[in-house]
Coordinates of C-alpha atoms in Angstrom, one line a residue:
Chain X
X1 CA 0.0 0.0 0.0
X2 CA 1.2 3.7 -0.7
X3 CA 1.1 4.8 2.7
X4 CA 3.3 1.5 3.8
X5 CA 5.7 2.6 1.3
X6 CA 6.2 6.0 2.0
X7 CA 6.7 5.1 5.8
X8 CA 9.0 2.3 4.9
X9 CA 11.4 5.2 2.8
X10 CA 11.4 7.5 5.3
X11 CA 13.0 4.9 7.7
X12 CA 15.2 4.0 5.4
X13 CA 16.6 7.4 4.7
X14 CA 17.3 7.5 8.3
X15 CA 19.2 4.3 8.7
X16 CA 20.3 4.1 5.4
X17 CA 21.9 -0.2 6.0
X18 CA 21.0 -2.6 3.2
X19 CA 20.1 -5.9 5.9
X20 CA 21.6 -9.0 5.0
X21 CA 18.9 -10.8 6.1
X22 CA 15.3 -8.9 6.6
X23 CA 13.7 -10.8 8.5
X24 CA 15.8 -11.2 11.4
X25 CA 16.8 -7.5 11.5
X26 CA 12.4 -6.8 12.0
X27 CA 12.5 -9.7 14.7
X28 CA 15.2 -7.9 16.6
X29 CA 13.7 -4.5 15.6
X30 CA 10.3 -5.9 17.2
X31 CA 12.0 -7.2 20.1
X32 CA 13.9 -3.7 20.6
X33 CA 10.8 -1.9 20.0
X34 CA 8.9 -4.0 22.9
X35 CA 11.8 -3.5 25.4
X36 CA 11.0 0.3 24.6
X37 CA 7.1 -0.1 25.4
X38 CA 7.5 -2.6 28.4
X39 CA 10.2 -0.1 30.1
X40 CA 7.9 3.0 29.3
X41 CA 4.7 1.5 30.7
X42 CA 6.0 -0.3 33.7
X43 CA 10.0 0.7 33.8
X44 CA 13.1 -1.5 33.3
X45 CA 13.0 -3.0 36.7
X46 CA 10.1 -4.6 36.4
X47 CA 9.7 -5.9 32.6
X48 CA 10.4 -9.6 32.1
X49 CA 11.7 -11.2 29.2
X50 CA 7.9 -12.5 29.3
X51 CA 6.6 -9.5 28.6
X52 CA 9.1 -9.0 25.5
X53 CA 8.5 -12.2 24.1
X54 CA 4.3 -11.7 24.0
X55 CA 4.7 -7.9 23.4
X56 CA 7.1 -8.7 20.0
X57 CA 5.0 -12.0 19.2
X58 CA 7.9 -13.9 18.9
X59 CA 9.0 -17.2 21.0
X60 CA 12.0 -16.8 23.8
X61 CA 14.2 -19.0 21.7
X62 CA 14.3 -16.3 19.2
X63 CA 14.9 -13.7 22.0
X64 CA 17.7 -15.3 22.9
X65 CA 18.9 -15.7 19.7
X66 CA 19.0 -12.0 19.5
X67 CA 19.9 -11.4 23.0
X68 CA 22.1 -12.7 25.7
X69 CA 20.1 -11.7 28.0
X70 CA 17.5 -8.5 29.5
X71 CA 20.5 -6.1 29.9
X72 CA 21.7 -6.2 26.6
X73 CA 18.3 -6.0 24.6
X74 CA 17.8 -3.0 26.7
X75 CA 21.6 -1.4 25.4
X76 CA 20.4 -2.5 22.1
X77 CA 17.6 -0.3 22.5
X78 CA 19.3 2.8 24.2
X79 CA 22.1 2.8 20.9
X80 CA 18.5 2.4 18.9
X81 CA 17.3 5.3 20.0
X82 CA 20.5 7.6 20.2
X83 CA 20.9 6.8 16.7
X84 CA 16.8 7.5 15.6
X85 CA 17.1 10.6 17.0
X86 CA 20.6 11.6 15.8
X87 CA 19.1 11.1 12.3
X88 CA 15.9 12.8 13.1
X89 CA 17.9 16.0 13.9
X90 CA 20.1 15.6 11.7
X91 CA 17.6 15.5 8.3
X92 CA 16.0 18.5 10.5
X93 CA 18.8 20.8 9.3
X94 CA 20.3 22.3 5.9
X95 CA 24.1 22.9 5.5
X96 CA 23.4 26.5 5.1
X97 CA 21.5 27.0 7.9
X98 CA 23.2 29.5 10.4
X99 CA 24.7 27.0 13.8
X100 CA 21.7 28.4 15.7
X101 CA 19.0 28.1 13.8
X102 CA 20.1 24.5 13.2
X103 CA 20.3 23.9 16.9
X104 CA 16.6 25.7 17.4
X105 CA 15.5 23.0 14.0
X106 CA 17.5 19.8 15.0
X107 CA 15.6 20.7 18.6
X108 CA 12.5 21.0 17.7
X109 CA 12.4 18.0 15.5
X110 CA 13.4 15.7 18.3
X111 CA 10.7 17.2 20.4
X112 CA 7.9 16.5 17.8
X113 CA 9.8 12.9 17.2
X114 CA 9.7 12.7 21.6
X115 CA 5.9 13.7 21.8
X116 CA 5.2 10.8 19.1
X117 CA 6.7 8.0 20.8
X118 CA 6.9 9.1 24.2
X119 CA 8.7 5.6 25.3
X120 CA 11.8 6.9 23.5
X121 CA 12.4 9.6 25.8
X122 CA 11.5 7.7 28.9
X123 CA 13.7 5.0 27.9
X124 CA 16.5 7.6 27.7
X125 CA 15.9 10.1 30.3
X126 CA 14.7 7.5 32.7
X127 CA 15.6 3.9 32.5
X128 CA 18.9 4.7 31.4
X129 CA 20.1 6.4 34.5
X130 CA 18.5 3.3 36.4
X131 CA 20.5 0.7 34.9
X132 CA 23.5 2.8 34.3
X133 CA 23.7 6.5 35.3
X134 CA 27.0 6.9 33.1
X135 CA 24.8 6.7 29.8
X136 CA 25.2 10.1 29.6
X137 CA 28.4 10.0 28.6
X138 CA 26.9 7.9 25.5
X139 CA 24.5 11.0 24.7
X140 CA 27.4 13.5 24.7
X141 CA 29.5 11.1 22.8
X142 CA 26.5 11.0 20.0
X143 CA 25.2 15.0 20.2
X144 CA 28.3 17.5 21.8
X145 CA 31.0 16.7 18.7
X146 CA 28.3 16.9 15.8
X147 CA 27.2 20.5 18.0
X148 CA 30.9 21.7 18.0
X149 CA 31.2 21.2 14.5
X150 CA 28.1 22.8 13.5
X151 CA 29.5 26.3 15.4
X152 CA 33.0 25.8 14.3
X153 CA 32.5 25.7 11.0
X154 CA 29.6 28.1 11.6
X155 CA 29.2 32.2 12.0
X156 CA 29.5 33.9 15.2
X157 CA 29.4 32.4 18.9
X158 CA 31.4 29.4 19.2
X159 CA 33.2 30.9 22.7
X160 CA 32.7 29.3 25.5
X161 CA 29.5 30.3 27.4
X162 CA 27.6 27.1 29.7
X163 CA 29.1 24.1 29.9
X164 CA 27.2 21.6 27.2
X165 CA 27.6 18.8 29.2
X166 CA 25.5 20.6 31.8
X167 CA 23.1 21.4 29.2
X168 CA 22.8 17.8 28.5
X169 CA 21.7 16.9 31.6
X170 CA 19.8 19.8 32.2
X171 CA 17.5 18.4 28.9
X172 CA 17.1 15.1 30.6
X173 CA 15.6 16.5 34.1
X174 CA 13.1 18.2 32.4
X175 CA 12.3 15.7 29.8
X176 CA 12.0 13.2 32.8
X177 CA 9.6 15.6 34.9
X178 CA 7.3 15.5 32.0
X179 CA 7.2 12.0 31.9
X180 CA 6.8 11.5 35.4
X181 CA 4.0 13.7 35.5
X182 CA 2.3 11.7 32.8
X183 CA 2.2 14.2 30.5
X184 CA 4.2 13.2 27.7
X185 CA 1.8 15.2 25.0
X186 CA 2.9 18.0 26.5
X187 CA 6.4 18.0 25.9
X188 CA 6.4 20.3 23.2
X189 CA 5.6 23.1 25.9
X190 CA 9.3 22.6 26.7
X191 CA 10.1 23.3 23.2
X192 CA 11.5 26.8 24.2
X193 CA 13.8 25.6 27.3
X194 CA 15.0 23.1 25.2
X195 CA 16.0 25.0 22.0
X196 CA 17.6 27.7 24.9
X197 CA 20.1 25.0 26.5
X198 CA 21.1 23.7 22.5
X199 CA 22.0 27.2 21.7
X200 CA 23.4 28.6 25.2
X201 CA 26.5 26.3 25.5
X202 CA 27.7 27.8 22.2
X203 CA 26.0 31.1 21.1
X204 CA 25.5 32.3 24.9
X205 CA 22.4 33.5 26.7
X206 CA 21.4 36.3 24.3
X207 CA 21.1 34.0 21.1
X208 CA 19.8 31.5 23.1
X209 CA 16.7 33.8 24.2
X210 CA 16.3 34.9 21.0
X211 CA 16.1 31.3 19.0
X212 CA 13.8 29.9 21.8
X213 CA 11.6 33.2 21.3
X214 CA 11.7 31.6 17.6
X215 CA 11.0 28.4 19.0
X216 CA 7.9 29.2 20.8
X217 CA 6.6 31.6 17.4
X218 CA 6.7 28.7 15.6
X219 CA 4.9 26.6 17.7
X220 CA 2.0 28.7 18.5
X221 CA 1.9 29.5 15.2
X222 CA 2.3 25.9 13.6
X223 CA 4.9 27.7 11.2
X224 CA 7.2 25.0 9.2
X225 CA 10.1 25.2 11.2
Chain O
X1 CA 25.8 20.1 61.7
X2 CA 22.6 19.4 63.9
X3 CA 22.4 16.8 66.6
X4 CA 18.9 16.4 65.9
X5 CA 17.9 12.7 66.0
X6 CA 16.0 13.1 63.0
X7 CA 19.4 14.0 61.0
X8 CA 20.4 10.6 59.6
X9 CA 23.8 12.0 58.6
X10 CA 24.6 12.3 62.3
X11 CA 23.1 9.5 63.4
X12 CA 25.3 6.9 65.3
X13 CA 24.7 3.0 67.3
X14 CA 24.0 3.2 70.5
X15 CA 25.9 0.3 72.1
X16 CA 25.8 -1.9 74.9
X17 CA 23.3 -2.4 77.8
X18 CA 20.8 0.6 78.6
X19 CA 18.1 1.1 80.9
X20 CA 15.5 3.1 78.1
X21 CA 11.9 3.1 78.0
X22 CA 10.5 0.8 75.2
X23 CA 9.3 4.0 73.6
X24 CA 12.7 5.5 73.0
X25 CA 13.7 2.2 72.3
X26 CA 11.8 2.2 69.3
X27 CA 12.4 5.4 68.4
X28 CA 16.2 4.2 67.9
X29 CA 15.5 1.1 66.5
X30 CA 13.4 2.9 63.9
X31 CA 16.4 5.6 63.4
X32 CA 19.2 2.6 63.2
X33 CA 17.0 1.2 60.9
X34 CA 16.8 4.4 58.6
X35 CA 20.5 5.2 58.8
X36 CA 21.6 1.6 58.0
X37 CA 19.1 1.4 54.7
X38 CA 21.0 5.0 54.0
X39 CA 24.6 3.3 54.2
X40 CA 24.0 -0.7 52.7
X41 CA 22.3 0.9 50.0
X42 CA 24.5 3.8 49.2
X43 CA 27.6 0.9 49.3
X44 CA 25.0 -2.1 47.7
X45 CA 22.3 -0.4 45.5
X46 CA 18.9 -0.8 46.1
X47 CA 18.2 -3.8 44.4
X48 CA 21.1 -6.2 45.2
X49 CA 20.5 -5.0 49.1
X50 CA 17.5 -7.0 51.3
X51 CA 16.0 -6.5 54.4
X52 CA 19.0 -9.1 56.2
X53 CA 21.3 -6.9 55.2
X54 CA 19.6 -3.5 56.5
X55 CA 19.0 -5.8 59.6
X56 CA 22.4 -7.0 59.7
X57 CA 23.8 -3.4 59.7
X58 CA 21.0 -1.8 62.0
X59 CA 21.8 -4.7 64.5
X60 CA 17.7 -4.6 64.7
X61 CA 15.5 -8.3 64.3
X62 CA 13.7 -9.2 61.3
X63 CA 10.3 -8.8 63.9
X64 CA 11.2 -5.5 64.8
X65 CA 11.6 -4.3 61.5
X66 CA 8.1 -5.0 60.2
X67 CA 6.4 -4.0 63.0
X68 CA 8.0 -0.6 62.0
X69 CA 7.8 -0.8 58.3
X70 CA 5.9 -2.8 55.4
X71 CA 8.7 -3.8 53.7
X72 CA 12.4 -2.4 52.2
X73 CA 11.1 0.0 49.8
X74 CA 8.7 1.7 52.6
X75 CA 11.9 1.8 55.0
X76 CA 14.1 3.2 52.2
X77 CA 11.2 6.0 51.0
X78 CA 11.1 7.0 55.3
X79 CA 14.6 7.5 54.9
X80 CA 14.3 9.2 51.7
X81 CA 11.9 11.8 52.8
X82 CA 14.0 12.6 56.3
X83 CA 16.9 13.3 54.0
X84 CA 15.0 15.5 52.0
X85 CA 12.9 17.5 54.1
X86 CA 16.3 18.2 55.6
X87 CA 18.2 19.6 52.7
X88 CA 14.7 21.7 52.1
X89 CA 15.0 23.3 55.7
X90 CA 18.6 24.2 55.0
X91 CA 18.0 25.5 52.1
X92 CA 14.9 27.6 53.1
X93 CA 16.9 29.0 56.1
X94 CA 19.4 30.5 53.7
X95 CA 16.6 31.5 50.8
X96 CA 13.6 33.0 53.0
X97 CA 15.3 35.9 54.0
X98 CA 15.2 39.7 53.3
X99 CA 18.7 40.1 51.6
X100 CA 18.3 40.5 47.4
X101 CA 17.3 37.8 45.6
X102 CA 20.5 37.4 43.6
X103 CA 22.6 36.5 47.0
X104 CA 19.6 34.4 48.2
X105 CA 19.8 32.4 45.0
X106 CA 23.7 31.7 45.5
X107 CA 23.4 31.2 49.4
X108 CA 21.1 28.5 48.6
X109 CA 23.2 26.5 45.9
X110 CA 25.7 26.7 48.3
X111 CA 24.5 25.0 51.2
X112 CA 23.1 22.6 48.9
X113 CA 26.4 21.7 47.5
X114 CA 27.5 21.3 51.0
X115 CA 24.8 19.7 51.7
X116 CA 25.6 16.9 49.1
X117 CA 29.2 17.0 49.9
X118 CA 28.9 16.6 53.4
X119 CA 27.8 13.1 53.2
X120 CA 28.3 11.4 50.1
X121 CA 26.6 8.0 50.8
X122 CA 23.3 10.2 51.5
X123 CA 24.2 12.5 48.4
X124 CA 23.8 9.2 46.8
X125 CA 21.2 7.3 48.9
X126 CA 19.0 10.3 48.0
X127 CA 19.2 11.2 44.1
X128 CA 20.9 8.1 42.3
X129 CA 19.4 5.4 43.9
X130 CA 15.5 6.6 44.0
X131 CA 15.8 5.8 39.8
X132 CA 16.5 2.3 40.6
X133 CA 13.3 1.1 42.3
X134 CA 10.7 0.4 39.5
X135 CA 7.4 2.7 38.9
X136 CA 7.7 4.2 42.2
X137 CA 10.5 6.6 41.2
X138 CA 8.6 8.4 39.0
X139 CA 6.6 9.8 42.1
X140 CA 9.4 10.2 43.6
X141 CA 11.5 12.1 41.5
X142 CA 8.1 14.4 40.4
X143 CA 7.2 15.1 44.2
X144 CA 11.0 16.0 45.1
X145 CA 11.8 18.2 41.6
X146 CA 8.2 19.7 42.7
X147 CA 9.1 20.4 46.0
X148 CA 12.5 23.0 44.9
X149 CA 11.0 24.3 42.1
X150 CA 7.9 25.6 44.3
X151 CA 10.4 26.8 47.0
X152 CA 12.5 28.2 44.5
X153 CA 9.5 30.0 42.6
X154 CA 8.1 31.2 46.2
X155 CA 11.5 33.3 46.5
X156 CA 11.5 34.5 43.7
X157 CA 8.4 37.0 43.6
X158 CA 11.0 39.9 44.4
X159 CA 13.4 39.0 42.1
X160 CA 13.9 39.0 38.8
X161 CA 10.9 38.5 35.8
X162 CA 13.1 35.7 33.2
X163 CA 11.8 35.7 29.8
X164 CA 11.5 31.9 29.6
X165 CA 8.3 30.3 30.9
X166 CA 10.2 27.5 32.7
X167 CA 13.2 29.0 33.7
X168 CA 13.0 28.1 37.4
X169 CA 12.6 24.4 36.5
X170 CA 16.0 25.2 34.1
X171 CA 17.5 26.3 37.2
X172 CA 16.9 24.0 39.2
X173 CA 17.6 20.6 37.1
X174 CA 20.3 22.2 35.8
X175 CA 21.7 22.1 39.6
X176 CA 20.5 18.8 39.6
X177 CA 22.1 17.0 36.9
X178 CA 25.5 18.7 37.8
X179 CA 25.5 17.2 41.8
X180 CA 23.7 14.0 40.2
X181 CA 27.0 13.8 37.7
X182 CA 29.5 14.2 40.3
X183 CA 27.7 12.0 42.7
X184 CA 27.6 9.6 40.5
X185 CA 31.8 9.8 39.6
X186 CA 32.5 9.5 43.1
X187 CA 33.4 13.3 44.0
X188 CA 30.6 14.7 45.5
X189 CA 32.9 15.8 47.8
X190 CA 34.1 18.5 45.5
X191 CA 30.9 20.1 45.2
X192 CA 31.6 23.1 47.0
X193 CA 34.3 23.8 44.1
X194 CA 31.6 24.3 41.3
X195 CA 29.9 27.5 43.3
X196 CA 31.2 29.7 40.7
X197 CA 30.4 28.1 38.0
X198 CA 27.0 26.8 39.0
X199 CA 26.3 30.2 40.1
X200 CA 26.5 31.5 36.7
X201 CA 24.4 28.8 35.3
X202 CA 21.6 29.4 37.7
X203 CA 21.3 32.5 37.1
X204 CA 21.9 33.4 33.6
X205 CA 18.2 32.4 32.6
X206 CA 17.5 35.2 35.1
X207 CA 19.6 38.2 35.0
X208 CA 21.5 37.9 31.6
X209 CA 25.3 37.2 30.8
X210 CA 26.9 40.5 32.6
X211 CA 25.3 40.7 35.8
X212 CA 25.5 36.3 36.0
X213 CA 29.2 36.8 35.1
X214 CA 29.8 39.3 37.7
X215 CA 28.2 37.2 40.3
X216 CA 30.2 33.9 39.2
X217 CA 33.3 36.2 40.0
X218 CA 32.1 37.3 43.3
X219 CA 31.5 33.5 44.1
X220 CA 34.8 32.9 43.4
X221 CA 36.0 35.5 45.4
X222 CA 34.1 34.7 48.5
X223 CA 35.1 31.2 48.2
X224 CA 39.4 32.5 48.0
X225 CA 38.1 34.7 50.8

């Protein structure tokens, strides 16, 4: 069907791997995207390989031909979803976009990406820390050098302002109190904060202000961003 | 540093033989019991410790325990919530006071950061280890993060008006996820060090880049001093 197709390209632009073998790689996709749902609904700690198995409709002999065990479908999901939303910010953005306003677009794309599939950002912001609270190490790894570049090569800002690694955290706290509160639908009412701690590490408070002022525009406006 | 009974921090074993009334008997048992969670599952984590082992440390029987408490995660949230409506008293002796908002606002990080640093098995006991204990961390984490912003907010009604809707919950998770960070990489002791910084990143959101930058400066200064 058309509308199958046009989903199945879009994917494909964003993980752009030809599979050896199709079949397994949607088994363990299933499986990863069950270990998201189970930890969102009822958290890490408390999802069985049970629930995997009769969430992904698949039997626990092919789990664990995927999987050593719990722990690592989980990682497997973490490095899933780092890279999903890599490529979601980073199709967000045009080379000649200006560093900020690629910041305030790759932002604002992950938000609308978050707000669709809310168990992404609880799996990160939340059940992360739980089984490992150094997994933000793996999210500066993935965002912080592609941001450096994007100012580097960029105009203006660039100096030093807040600490990005701060930022980083900063982004997770108030993604988690969202989810917490059980609001995820609401998370692009944090649009503005967010786009402010992309931009402040780099472009400092003023530019920061100004692109989350942009931010919040375009939001209440529905403009394209 | 408090004597009061209450302050887990301080607490220590009474030893030996005494002539107490079974009242204040109990009283210790139940404040053994909540220091000794604190410590085996600072040292353990929560899930890998169990009741023997809270037991074992408290020197308290396995009757006594449930008489006092329904089961480990009741005696660890007990625990949890003495610890925090400490560091909340601290902090509101420092913040409700007369003196400009700006030193209020730094005051406060301060004792905060010595708060943390003061006790790192607490510091640890109270923010990393709350993530680890299934679907009730949610609560916890949204009833805690409520709790500072709401203190911080009720302080603020003299000071300054930020641009960004959310700027006191950016203030106060950006504190958060810089003691959670070095908490969790073994130097909370150290805290005290990041006044300056963490003053400016507080702040910023509040009173622009020159007047945060002159008070990150003056933190520094008093700290030398």
């Amino acid at each position: 069907m058309q509308k199958h197709r046009s989903s199945e390209t879009a994917a494909s632009v964003l993980r752009p791997t030809t599979p050896l073998d199709i079949g397994q790689q949607t088994q363990r996709q299933r499986i990863i995207d069950a270990m998201i749902e189970s930890c969102a609904e009822k958290t890490f700690a408390a999802t069985t390989i049970t629930d995997i198995v009769a969430r992904a409709r698949i039997s626990r002999t092919t789990f664990y031909k995927q999987f050593e065990d719990k722990r690592a479908c989980f990682e497997a999901a973490v490095d899933y979803s780092i890279e999903e939303l890599g490529g979601i910010a980073r199709s967000a953005i045009e080379p000649e976009d200006e560093p900020a306003d690629a910041s305030r677009k790759a932002v604002s794309a992950v938000v609308e990406a978050l707000a669709a599939r809310p168990g992404l950002a609880q799996l990160l912001t939340g059940d992360a820390f739980a089984v490992d609270p150094l997994v933000i190490g793996r999210y500066r790894k993935a965002m912080i050098p592609p941001l450096e570049t994007l100012w580097a090569n960029g105009n203006g800002g660039g100096k030093g302002h807040t600490d990005p690694r701060l930022a980083f955290g900063q982004a997770q706290v108030l993604i988690l109190s969202q989810i917490a509160s059980g609001t995820p639908e609401r998370f692009p009412e944090l649009l503005p904060e967010l786009v402010y701690l992309a931009v402040s590490p780099f472009g400092g408070h003023d530019e920061a202000i100004k692109q989350a002022r942009l931010a919040r525009e375009n939001e209440a406006t529905g403009a394209a961003r | 540093m408090t004597n009061d009974p209450e302050d887990l921090r301080q607490w220590r074993l009474p030893r030996g033989r005494h002539g107490l009334p079974r009242e204040l008997v109990e009283r210790s048992q139940r404040e053994r019991l909540l220091a000794a969670v604190v410590r085996v599952t600072a040292t353990n984590g929560y899930e890998s410790t169990t009741v023997g082992d809270i037991l074992g440390e408290a020197g308290v029987g396995r009757e006594s325990f449930y008489e006092l408490f329904d089961d480990k995660l009741d005696c660890m949230l007990a625990a949890h919530k003495i610890l925090v409506d400490n560091l909340e008293e601290r902090v509101r002796e420092v913040y409700d006071t007369p003196e400009p908002w700006v030193d209020r606002a730094r005051n406060a990080l301060a004792v905060t950061l010595e708060w943390f640093a003061s006790d790192p098995d607490a510091a640890k006991f109270t923010l990393v280890e709350p993530g680890t204990v299934g679907l009730a961390s949610r609560e916890i984490f949204l009833a805690d993060f409520a709790r500072f912003i709401n203190l911080f907010d009720a302080g603020l009604a003299d000071g300054p008006e930020p641009e960004l809707a959310q700027a006191s919950t950016l203030a106060i998770s950006g504190t958060l996820a810089r003691i959670y960070e070095e908490v969790i990489l073994g130097r909370a002791e150290e805290l005290p060090r990041l006044l300056p910084d963490l003053t400016y990143e507080l702040l910023v959101p509040f009173v622009g880049e020159e007047v945060a930058r002159a008070e990150q400066e003056r933190a520094a200064s008093l700290q030398d001093g």
